[in-house]
């Protein structure tokens, strides 16, 4: 199982999001960078650090297509959304984790065990590296990420999650 994610800088305002599954199938979408890039990078960081196989990228790999996303992906979305606004170090990671967990409990959901301050710090660090890689990607070029739970050997994975950074 390996999913390749390609983010291509089209212009100062848009990028192309493409995923390719191991069988060669996938999708490509042109997106508004300001609205989608951070969200997609946070998903990658959260799913990598938590070793999630049934969330956004894992489901794209297994079944492809956005319409089929559900289950674990819904819980992950509840973490990714708030993480977008708490990427920087100004908010204490343990406080952010507690707030997200409280929100889940208010909805009668059990927060995942991996939702801790340490986890959010690791996600922040991964996002920082991903954003740096994106900023270093020239227009017309592609930043490539590999989501591969079965073969995580890169320094980006460091045994904490299922993905590795390519590029």
PDB file of C-alpha atoms in Angstrom:
ATOM      1  CA  UNK A   1       0.000   0.000   0.000  1.00  0.00           C
ATOM      2  CA  UNK A   2       1.451   3.326  -1.050  1.00  0.00           C
ATOM      3  CA  UNK A   3      -0.303   6.530  -1.963  1.00  0.00           C
ATOM      4  CA  UNK A   4       1.600   9.294  -3.712  1.00  0.00           C
ATOM      5  CA  UNK A   5       0.361  12.823  -3.104  1.00  0.00           C
ATOM      6  CA  UNK A   6       1.565  15.505  -5.498  1.00  0.00           C
ATOM      7  CA  UNK A   7       1.103  19.182  -4.758  1.00  0.00           C
ATOM      8  CA  UNK A   8       2.022  21.370  -7.727  1.00  0.00           C
ATOM      9  CA  UNK A   9       2.392  25.141  -7.441  1.00  0.00           C
ATOM     10  CA  UNK A  10       0.350  26.506 -10.333  1.00  0.00           C
ATOM     11  CA  UNK A  11       0.260  30.183  -9.361  1.00  0.00           C
ATOM     12  CA  UNK A  12       0.503  32.368  -6.260  1.00  0.00           C
ATOM     13  CA  UNK A  13      -3.141  31.544  -5.521  1.00  0.00           C
ATOM     14  CA  UNK A  14      -3.678  27.978  -6.795  1.00  0.00           C
ATOM     15  CA  UNK A  15      -2.138  24.547  -6.613  1.00  0.00           C
ATOM     16  CA  UNK A  16      -2.939  21.145  -8.024  1.00  0.00           C
ATOM     17  CA  UNK A  17      -3.701  18.344  -5.561  1.00  0.00           C
ATOM     18  CA  UNK A  18      -3.197  14.929  -7.103  1.00  0.00           C
ATOM     19  CA  UNK A  19      -3.102  11.493  -5.580  1.00  0.00           C
ATOM     20  CA  UNK A  20      -2.011   8.307  -7.285  1.00  0.00           C
ATOM     21  CA  UNK A  21      -2.691   4.890  -5.817  1.00  0.00           C
ATOM     22  CA  UNK A  22      -0.343   1.922  -6.212  1.00  0.00           C
ATOM     23  CA  UNK A  23      -2.514   0.625  -9.063  1.00  0.00           C
ATOM     24  CA  UNK A  24      -2.021   3.913 -10.944  1.00  0.00           C
ATOM     25  CA  UNK A  25      -5.535   5.269 -10.414  1.00  0.00           C
ATOM     26  CA  UNK A  26      -6.243   8.569  -8.703  1.00  0.00           C
ATOM     27  CA  UNK A  27      -7.651  12.053  -9.042  1.00  0.00           C
ATOM     28  CA  UNK A  28      -6.379  15.547  -9.677  1.00  0.00           C
ATOM     29  CA  UNK A  29      -7.977  18.803  -8.556  1.00  0.00           C
ATOM     30  CA  UNK A  30      -6.939  22.430  -8.947  1.00  0.00           C
ATOM     31  CA  UNK A  31      -7.524  24.138  -5.604  1.00  0.00           C
ATOM     32  CA  UNK A  32      -7.273  27.563  -4.004  1.00  0.00           C
ATOM     33  CA  UNK A  33      -4.068  27.329  -1.980  1.00  0.00           C
ATOM     34  CA  UNK A  34      -5.176  29.650   0.824  1.00  0.00           C
ATOM     35  CA  UNK A  35      -8.256  27.516   1.462  1.00  0.00           C
ATOM     36  CA  UNK A  36      -6.917  23.976   1.032  1.00  0.00           C
ATOM     37  CA  UNK A  37      -3.140  23.615   1.301  1.00  0.00           C
ATOM     38  CA  UNK A  38      -2.775  23.939   5.074  1.00  0.00           C
ATOM     39  CA  UNK A  39      -5.770  21.670   5.575  1.00  0.00           C
ATOM     40  CA  UNK A  40      -4.247  18.960   3.362  1.00  0.00           C
ATOM     41  CA  UNK A  41      -0.833  19.275   5.069  1.00  0.00           C
ATOM     42  CA  UNK A  42      -2.428  19.071   8.531  1.00  0.00           C
ATOM     43  CA  UNK A  43      -4.260  15.918   7.419  1.00  0.00           C
ATOM     44  CA  UNK A  44      -0.976  14.416   6.260  1.00  0.00           C
ATOM     45  CA  UNK A  45       0.770  15.337   9.524  1.00  0.00           C
ATOM     46  CA  UNK A  46      -2.043  14.086  11.798  1.00  0.00           C
ATOM     47  CA  UNK A  47      -2.533  10.843   9.901  1.00  0.00           C
ATOM     48  CA  UNK A  48       1.210  10.240   9.759  1.00  0.00           C
ATOM     49  CA  UNK A  49       1.866  10.934  13.441  1.00  0.00           C
ATOM     50  CA  UNK A  50      -1.156   8.904  14.602  1.00  0.00           C
ATOM     51  CA  UNK A  51      -0.502   6.040  12.153  1.00  0.00           C
ATOM     52  CA  UNK A  52      -4.059   6.303  10.856  1.00  0.00           C
ATOM     53  CA  UNK A  53      -4.932   4.030   7.960  1.00  0.00           C
ATOM     54  CA  UNK A  54      -8.663   4.688   7.718  1.00  0.00           C
ATOM     55  CA  UNK A  55      -8.720   8.474   7.448  1.00  0.00           C
ATOM     56  CA  UNK A  56      -8.468  10.809   4.457  1.00  0.00           C
ATOM     57  CA  UNK A  57      -5.256   9.574   2.817  1.00  0.00           C
ATOM     58  CA  UNK A  58      -5.703   5.968   3.873  1.00  0.00           C
ATOM     59  CA  UNK A  59      -9.203   5.868   2.397  1.00  0.00           C
ATOM     60  CA  UNK A  60      -8.083   7.569  -0.802  1.00  0.00           C
ATOM     61  CA  UNK A  61      -5.520   4.795  -1.064  1.00  0.00           C
ATOM     62  CA  UNK A  62      -7.958   1.975  -0.281  1.00  0.00           C
ATOM     63  CA  UNK A  63     -11.046   3.059  -2.191  1.00  0.00           C
ATOM     64  CA  UNK A  64     -10.266   6.325  -3.979  1.00  0.00           C
ATOM     65  CA  UNK A  65     -12.665   9.216  -4.422  1.00  0.00           C
ATOM     66  CA  UNK A  66     -13.848  11.808  -1.953  1.00  0.00           C
ATOM     67  CA  UNK A  67     -17.486  10.691  -1.794  1.00  0.00           C
ATOM     68  CA  UNK A  68     -16.659   7.465   0.050  1.00  0.00           C
ATOM     69  CA  UNK A  69     -14.914   9.041   3.060  1.00  0.00           C
ATOM     70  CA  UNK A  70     -16.488   8.248   6.470  1.00  0.00           C
ATOM     71  CA  UNK A  71     -15.807   6.544   9.820  1.00  0.00           C
ATOM     72  CA  UNK A  72     -12.303   7.264  11.124  1.00  0.00           C
ATOM     73  CA  UNK A  73     -12.066  10.110   8.603  1.00  0.00           C
ATOM     74  CA  UNK A  74     -14.851  11.955  10.424  1.00  0.00           C
ATOM     75  CA  UNK A  75     -13.003  11.754  13.759  1.00  0.00           C
ATOM     76  CA  UNK A  76      -9.767  12.838  12.077  1.00  0.00           C
ATOM     77  CA  UNK A  77     -11.565  15.836  10.579  1.00  0.00           C
ATOM     78  CA  UNK A  78     -12.563  16.895  14.108  1.00  0.00           C
ATOM     79  CA  UNK A  79      -8.845  17.065  14.963  1.00  0.00           C
ATOM     80  CA  UNK A  80      -7.586  18.503  11.674  1.00  0.00           C
ATOM     81  CA  UNK A  81      -9.999  21.444  11.629  1.00  0.00           C
ATOM     82  CA  UNK A  82      -8.914  22.927  14.972  1.00  0.00           C
ATOM     83  CA  UNK A  83      -5.256  22.058  14.277  1.00  0.00           C
ATOM     84  CA  UNK A  84      -5.298  24.406  11.276  1.00  0.00           C
ATOM     85  CA  UNK A  85      -5.731  27.359  13.605  1.00  0.00           C
ATOM     86  CA  UNK A  86      -3.293  26.095  16.230  1.00  0.00           C
ATOM     87  CA  UNK A  87      -0.291  25.197  14.088  1.00  0.00           C
ATOM     88  CA  UNK A  88       1.935  27.867  15.642  1.00  0.00           C
ATOM     89  CA  UNK A  89       3.538  27.601  19.071  1.00  0.00           C
ATOM     90  CA  UNK A  90       1.465  30.414  20.598  1.00  0.00           C
ATOM     91  CA  UNK A  91      -1.156  27.994  21.956  1.00  0.00           C
ATOM     92  CA  UNK A  92      -0.122  25.289  24.411  1.00  0.00           C
ATOM     93  CA  UNK A  93      -0.463  21.912  22.702  1.00  0.00           C
ATOM     94  CA  UNK A  94      -1.853  20.209  25.815  1.00  0.00           C
ATOM     95  CA  UNK A  95      -4.566  22.891  26.067  1.00  0.00           C
ATOM     96  CA  UNK A  96      -5.452  22.469  22.386  1.00  0.00           C
ATOM     97  CA  UNK A  97      -5.640  18.681  22.813  1.00  0.00           C
ATOM     98  CA  UNK A  98      -7.884  19.082  25.862  1.00  0.00           C
ATOM     99  CA  UNK A  99     -10.186  21.476  23.991  1.00  0.00           C
ATOM    100  CA  UNK A 100     -10.519  19.138  21.018  1.00  0.00           C
ATOM    101  CA  UNK A 101     -11.157  16.189  23.348  1.00  0.00           C
ATOM    102  CA  UNK A 102     -13.775  18.225  25.225  1.00  0.00           C
ATOM    103  CA  UNK A 103     -15.517  19.094  21.970  1.00  0.00           C
ATOM    104  CA  UNK A 104     -15.633  15.402  21.070  1.00  0.00           C
ATOM    105  CA  UNK A 105     -17.024  14.465  24.487  1.00  0.00           C
ATOM    106  CA  UNK A 106     -19.690  17.177  24.101  1.00  0.00           C
ATOM    107  CA  UNK A 107     -20.766  15.333  20.951  1.00  0.00           C
ATOM    108  CA  UNK A 108     -20.837  12.009  22.863  1.00  0.00           C
ATOM    109  CA  UNK A 109     -17.711  10.795  21.071  1.00  0.00           C
ATOM    110  CA  UNK A 110     -14.686   9.232  22.702  1.00  0.00           C
ATOM    111  CA  UNK A 111     -11.474  11.133  21.884  1.00  0.00           C
ATOM    112  CA  UNK A 112      -8.738   8.953  20.392  1.00  0.00           C
ATOM    113  CA  UNK A 113      -5.975   7.837  22.770  1.00  0.00           C
ATOM    114  CA  UNK A 114      -3.336   9.485  20.586  1.00  0.00           C
ATOM    115  CA  UNK A 115      -4.851  12.960  21.087  1.00  0.00           C
ATOM    116  CA  UNK A 116      -2.291  14.360  23.552  1.00  0.00           C
ATOM    117  CA  UNK A 117      -0.154  17.463  23.855  1.00  0.00           C
ATOM    118  CA  UNK A 118       2.934  15.497  22.793  1.00  0.00           C
ATOM    119  CA  UNK A 119       1.098  14.235  19.721  1.00  0.00           C
ATOM    120  CA  UNK A 120       0.059  17.773  18.741  1.00  0.00           C
ATOM    121  CA  UNK A 121       3.645  18.996  19.197  1.00  0.00           C
ATOM    122  CA  UNK A 122       4.851  16.259  16.835  1.00  0.00           C
ATOM    123  CA  UNK A 123       2.138  17.247  14.343  1.00  0.00           C
ATOM    124  CA  UNK A 124       3.177  20.910  14.578  1.00  0.00           C
ATOM    125  CA  UNK A 125       6.789  19.990  13.852  1.00  0.00           C
ATOM    126  CA  UNK A 126       5.810  17.872  10.868  1.00  0.00           C
ATOM    127  CA  UNK A 127       3.602  20.682   9.531  1.00  0.00           C
ATOM    128  CA  UNK A 128       6.468  23.146   9.949  1.00  0.00           C
ATOM    129  CA  UNK A 129       8.706  20.901   7.828  1.00  0.00           C
ATOM    130  CA  UNK A 130       5.981  20.367   5.230  1.00  0.00           C
ATOM    131  CA  UNK A 131       5.316  24.099   4.957  1.00  0.00           C
ATOM    132  CA  UNK A 132       9.041  24.748   4.569  1.00  0.00           C
ATOM    133  CA  UNK A 133       9.214  22.179   1.793  1.00  0.00           C
ATOM    134  CA  UNK A 134       6.198  23.814   0.102  1.00  0.00           C
ATOM    135  CA  UNK A 135       7.725  27.294   0.314  1.00  0.00           C
ATOM    136  CA  UNK A 136      10.905  25.939  -1.293  1.00  0.00           C
ATOM    137  CA  UNK A 137       8.913  24.441  -4.196  1.00  0.00           C
ATOM    138  CA  UNK A 138       9.137  26.758  -7.234  1.00  0.00           C
ATOM    139  CA  UNK A 139       6.077  27.574  -9.343  1.00  0.00           C
ATOM    140  CA  UNK A 140       5.474  24.842 -11.877  1.00  0.00           C
ATOM    141  CA  UNK A 141       7.248  22.292  -9.671  1.00  0.00           C
ATOM    142  CA  UNK A 142       5.751  19.518  -7.558  1.00  0.00           C
ATOM    143  CA  UNK A 143       6.141  18.611  -3.893  1.00  0.00           C
ATOM    144  CA  UNK A 144       5.598  14.889  -3.466  1.00  0.00           C
ATOM    145  CA  UNK A 145       4.505  13.077  -0.308  1.00  0.00           C
ATOM    146  CA  UNK A 146       4.283   9.309   0.040  1.00  0.00           C
ATOM    147  CA  UNK A 147       1.729   7.831   2.407  1.00  0.00           C
ATOM    148  CA  UNK A 148       2.831   4.240   2.974  1.00  0.00           C
ATOM    149  CA  UNK A 149       1.942   2.578   6.288  1.00  0.00           C
ATOM    150  CA  UNK A 150       3.544  -0.711   5.253  1.00  0.00           C
ATOM    151  CA  UNK A 151       6.982   0.713   4.483  1.00  0.00           C
ATOM    152  CA  UNK A 152       7.863   3.668   6.700  1.00  0.00           C
ATOM    153  CA  UNK A 153      11.622   4.035   6.607  1.00  0.00           C
ATOM    154  CA  UNK A 154      12.265   7.741   6.013  1.00  0.00           C
ATOM    155  CA  UNK A 155      13.492  10.195   8.664  1.00  0.00           C
ATOM    156  CA  UNK A 156      10.107  11.917   8.431  1.00  0.00           C
ATOM    157  CA  UNK A 157       8.405   8.788   9.723  1.00  0.00           C
ATOM    158  CA  UNK A 158      10.784   8.024  12.596  1.00  0.00           C
ATOM    159  CA  UNK A 159       8.586   5.113  13.633  1.00  0.00           C
ATOM    160  CA  UNK A 160       5.720   7.315  14.844  1.00  0.00           C
ATOM    161  CA  UNK A 161       3.467   7.060  11.838  1.00  0.00           C
ATOM    162  CA  UNK A 162       2.725   5.444   8.516  1.00  0.00           C
ATOM    163  CA  UNK A 163       4.013   8.025   6.058  1.00  0.00           C
ATOM    164  CA  UNK A 164       7.211   9.253   4.629  1.00  0.00           C
ATOM    165  CA  UNK A 165       8.092  12.463   2.881  1.00  0.00           C
ATOM    166  CA  UNK A 166       9.392  12.148  -0.633  1.00  0.00           C
ATOM    167  CA  UNK A 167      10.487  14.741  -2.985  1.00  0.00           C
TER     168      UNK A 167
END
